[in-house]
Short mmCIF file of C-alpha atoms in Angstrom, two decimals:
data_model
loop_
_atom_site.label_atom_id
_atom_site.label_comp_id
_atom_site.label_asym_id
_atom_site.label_seq_id
_atom_site.Cartn_x
_atom_site.Cartn_y
_atom_site.Cartn_z
CA UNK A 273 29.61 13.68 -4.91
CA UNK A 274 32.10 11.03 -3.80
CA UNK A 275 32.01 7.40 -4.89
CA UNK A 276 30.51 6.43 -1.51
CA UNK A 277 27.76 9.02 -1.96
CA UNK A 278 26.90 7.57 -5.36
CA UNK A 279 26.80 4.04 -3.92
CA UNK A 280 24.40 5.22 -1.20
CA UNK A 281 22.19 7.04 -3.71
CA UNK A 282 21.99 4.10 -6.12
CA UNK A 283 21.30 1.66 -3.27
CA UNK A 284 18.47 3.88 -2.03
CA UNK A 285 17.00 4.27 -5.52
CA UNK A 286 17.15 0.52 -6.08
CA UNK A 287 15.44 -0.25 -2.78
CA UNK A 288 12.81 2.39 -3.47
CA UNK A 289 12.16 0.90 -6.91
CA UNK A 290 11.86 -2.67 -5.69
CA UNK A 291 9.80 -1.66 -2.66
CA UNK A 292 7.37 0.37 -4.79
CA UNK A 293 6.79 -2.47 -7.23
CA UNK A 294 6.51 -5.11 -4.53
CA UNK A 295 4.18 -3.08 -2.33
CA UNK A 296 1.85 -2.66 -5.31
CA UNK A 297 1.62 -6.43 -5.71
CA UNK A 298 1.28 -6.97 -1.97
CA UNK A 299 -1.54 -4.42 -1.79
CA UNK A 300 -3.28 -6.08 -4.74
CA UNK A 301 -3.27 -9.51 -3.07
CA UNK A 302 -4.19 -8.06 0.33
CA UNK A 303 -7.12 -6.08 -1.09
CA UNK A 304 -8.31 -8.66 -3.60
CA UNK A 305 -8.38 -11.69 -1.27
CA UNK A 306 -11.49 -10.51 0.68
CA UNK A 307 -13.30 -9.95 -2.62
CA UNK A 308 -12.57 -13.56 -3.62
CA UNK A 309 -14.08 -14.72 -0.33
CA UNK A 310 -17.14 -12.52 -0.92
CA UNK A 311 -17.62 -13.69 -4.55
CA UNK A 312 -17.39 -17.34 -3.54
CA UNK A 313 -19.80 -16.89 -0.63
CA UNK A 314 -22.31 -15.16 -2.89
CA UNK A 315 -21.99 -18.01 -5.38
CA UNK A 316 -22.27 -20.89 -2.91
CA UNK A 317 -24.96 -19.57 -0.58
CA UNK A 318 -26.42 -16.49 -2.18
CA UNK A 319 -26.92 -18.00 -5.64
CA UNK A 320 -25.96 -14.55 -6.95
CA UNK A 321 -25.90 -14.33 -10.72
CA UNK A 322 -22.39 -13.72 -11.99
CA UNK A 323 -20.65 -14.48 -8.68
CA UNK A 324 -18.94 -17.61 -10.00
CA UNK A 325 -17.78 -15.80 -13.13
CA UNK A 326 -16.44 -12.91 -11.05
CA UNK A 327 -14.60 -15.34 -8.77
CA UNK A 328 -13.04 -17.21 -11.68
CA UNK A 329 -12.12 -13.94 -13.42
CA UNK A 330 -10.22 -12.43 -10.47
CA UNK A 331 -8.79 -15.72 -9.19
CA UNK A 332 -6.47 -15.91 -12.21
CA UNK A 333 -5.27 -12.36 -11.64
CA UNK A 334 -4.76 -13.04 -7.93
CA UNK A 335 -2.68 -16.14 -8.66
CA UNK A 336 -0.52 -14.24 -11.15
CA UNK A 337 0.03 -11.49 -8.59
CA UNK A 338 1.14 -13.98 -5.94
CA UNK A 339 3.59 -15.59 -8.39
CA UNK A 340 5.16 -12.31 -9.52
CA UNK A 341 5.10 -11.00 -5.95
CA UNK A 342 7.08 -14.02 -4.73
CA UNK A 343 9.87 -13.20 -7.19
CA UNK A 344 9.87 -9.47 -6.42
CA UNK A 345 9.81 -10.13 -2.66
CA UNK A 346 12.83 -12.42 -2.80
CA UNK A 347 14.84 -9.83 -4.75
CA UNK A 348 13.79 -7.06 -2.38
CA UNK A 349 14.80 -8.96 0.76
CA UNK A 350 18.00 -10.18 -0.93
CA UNK A 351 19.16 -6.54 -0.89
CA UNK A 352 19.51 -6.58 2.89
CA UNK A 353 22.54 -8.82 2.44
CA UNK A 354 24.01 -7.19 -0.65
CA UNK A 355 23.40 -3.46 -0.18
CA UNK A 356 22.58 -2.96 3.49
CA UNK A 357 25.07 -5.06 5.43
CA UNK A 358 25.43 -2.42 8.16
CA UNK A 359 21.68 -2.44 8.71
CA UNK A 360 21.46 -6.25 8.67
CA UNK A 361 24.37 -6.58 11.11
CA UNK A 362 22.98 -4.16 13.68
CA UNK A 363 19.24 -4.67 13.31
CA UNK A 364 19.06 -8.37 12.37
CA UNK A 365 18.07 -9.33 15.91
CA UNK A 366 14.92 -7.19 15.63
CA UNK A 367 13.95 -7.47 11.96
CA UNK A 368 15.10 -11.04 11.30
CA UNK A 369 12.45 -12.80 13.44
CA UNK A 370 9.65 -10.70 11.96
CA UNK A 371 10.70 -11.49 8.38
CA UNK A 372 11.09 -15.17 9.36
CA UNK A 373 7.55 -15.28 10.74
CA UNK A 374 6.26 -13.58 7.59
CA UNK A 375 7.86 -16.22 5.35
CA UNK A 376 7.15 -19.24 7.56
CA UNK A 377 3.61 -18.47 8.68
CA UNK A 378 2.14 -16.13 6.10
CA UNK A 379 3.92 -16.54 2.77
CA UNK A 380 3.87 -20.33 2.75
CA UNK A 381 0.21 -20.35 3.78
CA UNK A 382 -0.76 -17.87 1.08
CA UNK A 383 1.38 -19.19 -1.77
CA UNK A 384 0.82 -22.91 -1.18
CA UNK A 385 -2.95 -22.64 -0.82
CA UNK A 386 -3.25 -20.29 -3.82
CA UNK A 387 -2.40 -23.27 -6.00
CA UNK A 388 -5.14 -25.33 -4.33
CA UNK A 389 -7.55 -22.42 -4.74
CA UNK A 390 -6.73 -22.02 -8.44
CA UNK A 391 -6.57 -25.67 -9.54
CA UNK A 392 -8.96 -27.14 -7.00
CA UNK A 393 -12.14 -25.59 -8.40
CA UNK A 394 -14.38 -28.46 -9.44
CA UNK A 395 -11.97 -31.02 -7.98
CA UNK A 396 -12.50 -30.58 -4.23
CA UNK A 397 -15.81 -30.09 -2.36
CA UNK A 398 -17.11 -26.52 -2.71
CA UNK A 399 -17.19 -25.85 1.04
CA UNK A 400 -13.60 -27.05 1.38
CA UNK A 401 -12.61 -24.79 -1.50
CA UNK A 402 -14.28 -21.86 0.26
CA UNK A 403 -12.30 -22.67 3.42
CA UNK A 404 -9.10 -22.64 1.36
CA UNK A 405 -10.03 -19.23 -0.06
CA UNK A 406 -10.57 -17.89 3.46
CA UNK A 407 -7.17 -19.24 4.55
CA UNK A 408 -5.49 -17.56 1.58
CA UNK A 409 -7.09 -14.25 2.56
CA UNK A 410 -5.96 -14.80 6.16
CA UNK A 411 -2.43 -15.50 4.91
CA UNK A 412 -2.39 -12.22 3.01
CA UNK A 413 -3.38 -10.32 6.16
CA UNK A 414 -0.76 -12.19 8.22
CA UNK A 415 1.91 -11.27 5.70
CA UNK A 416 0.99 -7.60 5.96
CA UNK A 417 0.93 -7.91 9.75
CA UNK A 418 4.54 -9.10 10.06
CA UNK A 419 5.97 -6.80 7.38
CA UNK A 420 4.30 -3.74 8.86
CA UNK A 421 5.43 -4.75 12.34
CA UNK A 422 9.01 -4.65 11.04
CA UNK A 423 8.51 -1.34 9.26
CA UNK A 424 6.77 0.20 12.26
CA UNK A 425 9.66 -0.72 14.53
CA UNK A 426 12.07 0.99 12.12
CA UNK A 427 9.84 4.07 12.15
CA UNK A 428 9.19 4.20 15.91
CA UNK A 429 11.70 1.89 17.61
CA UNK A 430 10.92 0.63 21.11
CA UNK A 431 11.30 -2.44 23.33
CA UNK A 432 15.00 -3.07 22.62
CA UNK A 433 18.45 -2.97 24.14
CA UNK A 434 21.86 -2.50 22.50
CA UNK A 435 24.95 -4.52 23.28
CA UNK A 436 28.53 -3.27 23.28
CA UNK A 437 28.79 -3.75 19.52
CA UNK A 438 25.73 -1.56 18.92
CA UNK A 439 23.45 -4.44 17.90
CA UNK A 440 19.72 -4.00 18.55
CA UNK A 441 18.17 -6.84 20.57
CA UNK A 442 14.51 -7.30 21.64
CA UNK A 443 13.78 -7.24 25.34
CA UNK A 444 11.40 -10.16 24.75
CA UNK A 445 9.38 -11.68 21.92
CA UNK A 446 6.30 -9.53 22.47
CA UNK A 447 8.40 -6.35 22.27
CA UNK A 448 8.82 -7.02 18.54
CA UNK A 449 5.20 -5.88 18.18
CA UNK A 450 5.38 -2.96 20.59
CA UNK A 451 6.21 -0.16 18.12
CA UNK A 452 3.88 2.78 18.94
CA UNK A 453 2.97 3.38 15.29
CA UNK A 454 2.19 -0.27 14.47
CA UNK A 455 -1.62 -0.32 15.05
CA UNK A 456 -2.21 2.83 12.99
CA UNK A 457 0.25 1.86 10.27
CA UNK A 458 -1.29 -1.60 9.89
CA UNK A 459 -4.87 -0.28 9.77
CA UNK A 460 -3.87 2.45 7.33
CA UNK A 461 -2.22 -0.04 4.97
CA UNK A 462 -5.07 -2.56 5.08
CA UNK A 463 -7.65 0.12 4.31
CA UNK A 464 -5.45 1.59 1.56
CA UNK A 465 -5.16 -1.85 -0.08
CA UNK A 466 -8.92 -2.45 0.08
CA UNK A 467 -9.66 1.00 -1.38
CA UNK A 468 -7.07 0.58 -4.15
CA UNK A 469 -8.49 -2.78 -5.20
CA UNK A 470 -12.06 -1.49 -4.92
CA UNK A 471 -11.36 1.24 -7.46
CA UNK A 472 -9.52 -1.22 -9.68
CA UNK A 473 -12.56 -3.51 -9.62
CA UNK A 474 -14.91 -0.60 -10.31
CA UNK A 475 -12.77 0.50 -13.24
CA UNK A 476 -12.56 -2.96 -14.77
CA UNK A 477 -16.28 -3.58 -14.23
CA UNK A 478 -17.13 -0.19 -15.74
CA UNK A 479 -15.07 -0.95 -18.85
CA UNK A 480 -16.80 -4.29 -19.29
CA UNK A 481 -20.24 -2.73 -18.76
CA UNK A 482 -19.53 -0.19 -21.47
CA UNK A 483 -19.08 -3.16 -23.82
CA UNK A 484 -21.78 -5.44 -22.34
CA UNK A 485 -24.26 -3.46 -20.18
CA UNK A 486 -26.17 -6.55 -19.01
CA UNK A 487 -23.15 -8.54 -17.76
CA UNK A 488 -24.20 -9.67 -14.27
CA UNK A 489 -20.67 -10.44 -13.04
CA UNK A 490 -19.50 -6.91 -13.79
CA UNK A 491 -22.54 -5.43 -12.07
CA UNK A 492 -21.75 -7.53 -9.00
CA UNK A 493 -18.08 -6.44 -9.07
CA UNK A 494 -18.99 -2.78 -9.27
CA UNK A 495 -21.68 -2.93 -6.60
CA UNK A 496 -19.49 -4.77 -4.11
CA UNK A 497 -16.47 -2.54 -4.70
CA UNK A 498 -18.63 0.58 -4.43
CA UNK A 499 -20.07 -0.51 -1.08
CA UNK A 500 -16.60 -1.20 0.29
CA UNK A 501 -15.24 2.17 -0.87
CA UNK A 502 -18.13 4.03 0.75
CA UNK A 503 -17.28 2.38 4.07
CA UNK A 504 -13.47 2.25 3.85
CA UNK A 505 -12.74 5.80 2.66
CA UNK A 506 -14.27 7.59 5.69
CA UNK A 507 -12.60 5.06 7.99
CA UNK A 508 -9.29 5.72 6.25
CA UNK A 509 -9.57 9.43 6.95
CA UNK A 510 -10.17 8.78 10.65
CA UNK A 511 -7.25 6.35 10.76
CA UNK A 512 -5.07 8.86 8.92
CA UNK A 513 -5.83 11.52 11.50
CA UNK A 514 -4.91 9.16 14.36
CA UNK A 515 -1.77 8.12 12.49
CA UNK A 516 -0.90 11.80 12.13
CA UNK A 517 -1.18 12.33 15.87
CA UNK A 518 1.21 9.41 16.37
CA UNK A 519 3.65 10.97 13.89
CA UNK A 520 3.43 14.27 15.77
CA UNK A 521 4.55 12.50 18.95
CA UNK A 522 7.26 10.20 17.55
CA UNK A 523 8.44 11.64 14.20
CA UNK A 524 8.08 15.43 14.46
CA UNK A 525 10.58 16.15 11.66
CA UNK A 526 8.55 14.01 9.25
CA UNK A 527 5.34 15.85 10.19
CA UNK A 528 7.04 19.23 9.72
CA UNK A 529 8.18 18.10 6.25
CA UNK A 530 4.64 16.94 5.41
CA UNK A 531 3.36 20.41 6.32
CA UNK A 532 6.27 22.31 4.78
CA UNK A 533 6.56 24.16 8.10
CA UNK A 534 9.99 25.80 8.02
CA UNK A 535 9.27 28.32 10.78
CA UNK A 536 6.72 28.59 13.59
CA UNK A 537 3.87 31.10 13.09
CA UNK A 538 3.80 34.28 15.13
CA UNK A 539 2.11 34.59 18.50
CA UNK A 540 -1.64 34.09 18.31
CA UNK A 541 -1.44 32.56 14.83
CA UNK A 542 -2.14 28.93 14.07
CA UNK A 543 -0.51 26.61 11.56
CA UNK A 544 -1.65 27.36 8.00
CA UNK A 545 -3.01 24.73 5.64
CA UNK A 546 -0.52 24.80 2.75
CA UNK A 547 -2.42 23.73 -0.33
CA UNK A 548 0.55 24.15 -2.66
CA UNK A 549 4.20 25.14 -2.42
CA UNK A 550 7.64 24.27 -3.77
CA UNK A 551 9.86 23.70 -0.70
CA UNK A 552 13.45 24.94 -0.98
CA UNK A 553 15.70 22.89 1.32
CA UNK A 554 18.68 25.18 0.83
CA UNK A 555 16.89 28.43 1.67
CA UNK A 556 14.55 26.77 4.19
CA UNK A 557 11.47 28.41 2.70
CA UNK A 558 8.60 27.70 0.32
CA UNK A 559 8.18 29.19 -3.13
CA UNK A 560 4.76 29.95 -4.63
CA UNK A 561 3.01 29.00 -1.40
CA UNK A 562 -0.79 28.95 -1.40
CA UNK A 563 -2.19 28.52 2.10
CA UNK A 564 -5.22 29.08 4.31
CA UNK A 565 -4.37 30.64 7.72
CA UNK A 566 -4.94 28.65 10.94
CA UNK A 567 -6.66 25.66 9.29
CA UNK A 568 -3.57 23.48 9.67
CA UNK A 569 -3.84 23.74 13.46
CA UNK A 570 -7.41 22.43 13.24
CA UNK A 571 -6.40 18.99 11.97
CA UNK A 572 -2.91 18.96 13.54
CA UNK A 573 -3.79 20.08 17.08
CA UNK A 574 -7.61 20.15 16.91
CA UNK A 575 -7.74 23.87 17.67
CA UNK A 576 -6.98 27.08 15.73
CA UNK A 577 -3.83 28.22 17.53
CA UNK A 578 -1.77 25.08 18.22
CA UNK A 579 1.70 24.69 16.73
CA UNK A 580 4.00 21.88 15.67
CA UNK A 581 7.77 21.78 15.84
CA UNK A 582 9.08 23.53 12.71
CA UNK A 583 11.86 22.31 10.41
CA UNK A 584 14.17 25.13 11.47
CA UNK A 585 14.23 23.66 14.98
CA UNK A 586 16.08 20.55 13.77
CA UNK A 587 19.70 20.25 12.66
CA UNK A 588 19.97 20.35 8.88
CA UNK A 589 21.58 16.91 8.77
CA UNK A 590 18.53 15.42 10.53
CA UNK A 591 15.94 16.71 8.04
CA UNK A 592 14.31 14.48 5.43
CA UNK A 593 14.11 15.61 1.78
CA UNK A 594 11.19 18.01 2.27
CA UNK A 595 9.95 18.54 -1.30
CA UNK A 596 9.09 14.90 -2.19
CA UNK A 597 7.47 14.33 1.23
CA UNK A 598 5.41 17.54 0.98
CA UNK A 599 4.25 16.88 -2.60
CA UNK A 600 3.58 13.14 -2.16
CA UNK A 601 1.38 13.78 0.86
CA UNK A 602 -0.78 16.21 -1.12
CA UNK A 603 -1.11 13.75 -3.97
CA UNK A 604 -2.26 11.09 -1.50
CA UNK A 605 -4.79 13.32 0.25
CA UNK A 606 -6.00 14.94 -2.97
CA UNK A 607 -6.66 11.59 -4.66
CA UNK A 608 -8.38 10.30 -1.52
CA UNK A 609 -10.80 13.23 -1.61
CA UNK A 610 -11.45 12.68 -5.32
CA UNK A 611 -12.14 8.98 -4.68
CA UNK A 612 -14.50 9.84 -1.84
CA UNK A 613 -16.49 12.27 -3.99
CA UNK A 614 -16.53 9.78 -6.85
CA UNK A 615 -17.86 7.06 -4.56
CA UNK A 616 -20.68 9.31 -3.36
CA UNK A 617 -21.67 10.26 -6.92
CA UNK A 618 -21.55 6.65 -8.14
CA UNK A 619 -23.45 5.50 -5.05
CA UNK A 620 -26.17 8.07 -5.68
CA UNK A 621 -26.58 6.92 -9.27
CA UNK A 622 -26.64 3.31 -8.14
CA UNK A 623 -29.35 4.10 -5.58
CA UNK A 624 -31.37 5.91 -8.24
CA UNK A 625 -31.05 2.91 -10.57
CA UNK A 626 -29.29 4.91 -13.31
CA UNK A 627 -25.69 3.77 -12.92
CA UNK A 628 -25.70 1.03 -15.57
CA UNK A 629 -26.78 3.50 -18.24
CA UNK A 630 -24.58 6.45 -17.15
CA UNK A 631 -21.91 5.94 -19.78
CA UNK A 632 -19.96 9.08 -18.92
CA UNK A 633 -19.79 8.05 -15.28
CA UNK A 634 -18.66 4.55 -16.25
CA UNK A 635 -15.94 6.06 -18.44
CA UNK A 636 -14.87 8.17 -15.48
CA UNK A 637 -14.56 5.04 -13.33
CA UNK A 638 -12.32 3.47 -15.96
CA UNK A 639 -9.95 6.45 -15.71
CA UNK A 640 -10.15 6.31 -11.91
CA UNK A 641 -9.10 2.65 -11.68
CA UNK A 642 -5.39 3.29 -10.86
CA UNK A 643 -5.95 6.20 -8.46
CA UNK A 644 -5.98 4.07 -5.32
CA UNK A 645 -2.58 2.59 -6.12
CA UNK A 646 -1.15 6.01 -7.00
CA UNK A 647 -2.37 7.32 -3.62
CA UNK A 648 -0.96 4.24 -1.86
CA UNK A 649 2.48 4.67 -3.45
CA UNK A 650 2.43 8.36 -2.58
CA UNK A 651 1.73 7.43 1.02
CA UNK A 652 4.67 5.04 1.04
CA UNK A 653 6.90 7.81 -0.30
CA UNK A 654 5.81 9.97 2.63
CA UNK A 655 6.50 7.11 5.05
CA UNK A 656 9.91 6.05 3.74
CA UNK A 657 11.41 9.32 2.49
CA UNK A 658 10.06 11.12 5.56
CA UNK A 659 12.06 8.73 7.78
CA UNK A 660 15.36 9.88 6.28
CA UNK A 661 18.20 10.29 7.09
CA UNK A 662 17.54 7.27 9.32
CA UNK A 663 16.90 3.59 8.65
CA UNK A 664 16.00 3.21 12.33
CA UNK A 665 14.48 6.55 13.25
CA UNK A 666 16.80 8.56 15.47
CA UNK A 667 19.06 5.53 16.08
CA UNK A 668 20.79 4.35 12.90
CA UNK A 669 21.59 6.61 9.95
CA UNK A 670 21.11 5.41 6.38
CA UNK A 671 24.69 6.31 5.53
CA UNK A 672 25.87 3.90 8.26
CA UNK A 673 23.60 1.11 7.02
CA UNK A 674 24.86 0.72 3.46
CA UNK A 675 27.33 -1.99 2.37
CA UNK A 676 30.90 -1.02 1.37
CA UNK A 677 30.35 -1.90 -2.29
CA UNK A 678 32.28 -0.46 -5.21
CA UNK A 679 30.47 1.90 -7.55
CA UNK A 680 30.86 -0.52 -10.46
CA UNK A 681 29.35 -3.44 -8.56
CA UNK A 682 26.46 -1.30 -7.37
CA UNK A 683 25.70 -0.16 -10.93
CA UNK A 684 25.80 -3.71 -12.33
CA UNK A 685 23.44 -5.03 -9.65
CA UNK A 686 21.13 -2.03 -10.17
CA UNK A 687 20.90 -2.66 -13.93
CA UNK A 688 20.23 -6.38 -13.41
CA UNK A 689 17.46 -5.61 -10.91
CA UNK A 690 15.87 -3.05 -13.26
CA UNK A 691 15.95 -5.58 -16.13
CA UNK A 692 14.49 -8.35 -13.96
CA UNK A 693 11.70 -6.20 -12.57
CA UNK A 694 11.02 -4.59 -15.95
CA UNK A 695 10.63 -7.97 -17.65
CA UNK A 696 8.54 -9.50 -14.88
CA UNK A 697 6.21 -6.55 -14.50
CA UNK A 698 5.77 -5.95 -18.23
CA UNK A 699 4.77 -9.60 -18.77
CA UNK A 700 2.48 -9.48 -15.74
CA UNK A 701 0.84 -6.26 -16.92
CA UNK A 702 0.36 -7.69 -20.41
CA UNK A 703 -1.40 -10.73 -18.97
CA UNK A 704 -3.50 -8.54 -16.68
CA UNK A 705 -4.73 -6.40 -19.57
CA UNK A 706 -5.48 -9.48 -21.68
CA UNK A 707 -7.44 -10.98 -18.80
CA UNK A 708 -9.43 -7.77 -18.29
CA UNK A 709 -10.70 -7.77 -21.89
CA UNK A 710 -11.22 -11.54 -22.14
CA UNK A 711 -14.72 -13.08 -22.10
CA UNK A 712 -16.00 -14.41 -18.80
CA UNK A 713 -15.66 -18.20 -18.34
CA UNK A 714 -18.55 -20.03 -19.94
CA UNK A 715 -17.10 -23.47 -20.59
CA UNK A 716 -17.51 -27.05 -19.40
CA UNK A 717 -15.92 -26.12 -16.08
CA UNK A 718 -18.91 -23.91 -15.32
CA UNK A 719 -21.29 -26.84 -15.73
CA UNK A 720 -19.16 -29.06 -13.46
CA UNK A 721 -18.94 -26.40 -10.77
CA UNK A 722 -22.64 -25.61 -10.82
CA UNK A 723 -23.51 -29.31 -10.53
CA UNK A 724 -21.25 -29.55 -7.47
CA UNK A 725 -22.69 -26.49 -5.78
CA UNK A 726 -24.58 -27.47 -2.58
CA UNK A 727 -28.33 -27.06 -2.63
#
């Protein structure tokens, strides 16, 4: 590999690292904010036992996530200027406004009001505090809206022109939101965030119930998260199918990599469902493939004989890295099915009134708590690696987007970023774990808040 190849590889690894860590924090705030609204509503108007304690418990974690996420987001976006000057120069007219709207409208709304939400409890009227909590949740959704609009345009570009210098320019302001994959990508991400946080809440609540079976706040956490997962998981599967149809139309090479489809089946045969394989990019074949004939066509083309465009029909230099895309997709789908089955089993036990005493099931939920985030990160690997070798799909190659940095400079920046993220995330994780095992708030603040609660 040449020095330029190493610079490109390190820049991609660094962006993948920062994106993965930041998207985890963004998903946590996006998925947790609606639960804060629900806890506070149950406390103010439902008089639900434990709702205030649950709100106070997760509010601290939410605030920490926003703080760490602000740092990680700045570093991630800073890379556009340091490592991806070619991309910023040509695509700034399309991506710049969307990132500006995200910072101006969404980030400031979310971050500024998070401080009011955290420190205003007991100091501002309860109904005003609830309105602030709703605005914070709205800010989290707005942030996801603008970021996913930018990402969707990079995945399925539309509504633009190019000047003589090759710069991408929007035809008008509304065209910034016209990417064909945007509705499905946004819905898929929102549902993934809600599911991830739901399983985190169930895991934390289950751990606390194993220590204190009668803790009302933990019972409320688990019940609310369980209800959401039972609704969101089936919706996610429908959204995923619609998103797949969009990928078939606009990113056929990515879909072929997801399926590991190197060659088209013979006449009269449908696409197989490949349960497992080790794709070999060099030989353009799969090793140790385990598949079920024709079933792939059922979910890809909604019949038993339909085909998709195979990988061999594309030029080799236009193919994404097939193995990580193929494997990550199966991790995402496999974990989603496990979460769905777990939700049904837990829901059945809850309906039968036996959940709080099913210690083995509660232990299982503790182990399941990170699965949503693992599935979410696997999905992002499919999305981002599957787009390669393009930063703007079919329009701008990744190799033409990187900055002309020296190898030494790239390595130094990479090490500094790893150290910064490692320190920030290790401290954040330490606080998170300490908060999870800490007692629920039962201090003078509780008395003040209860006295201020409207009748």
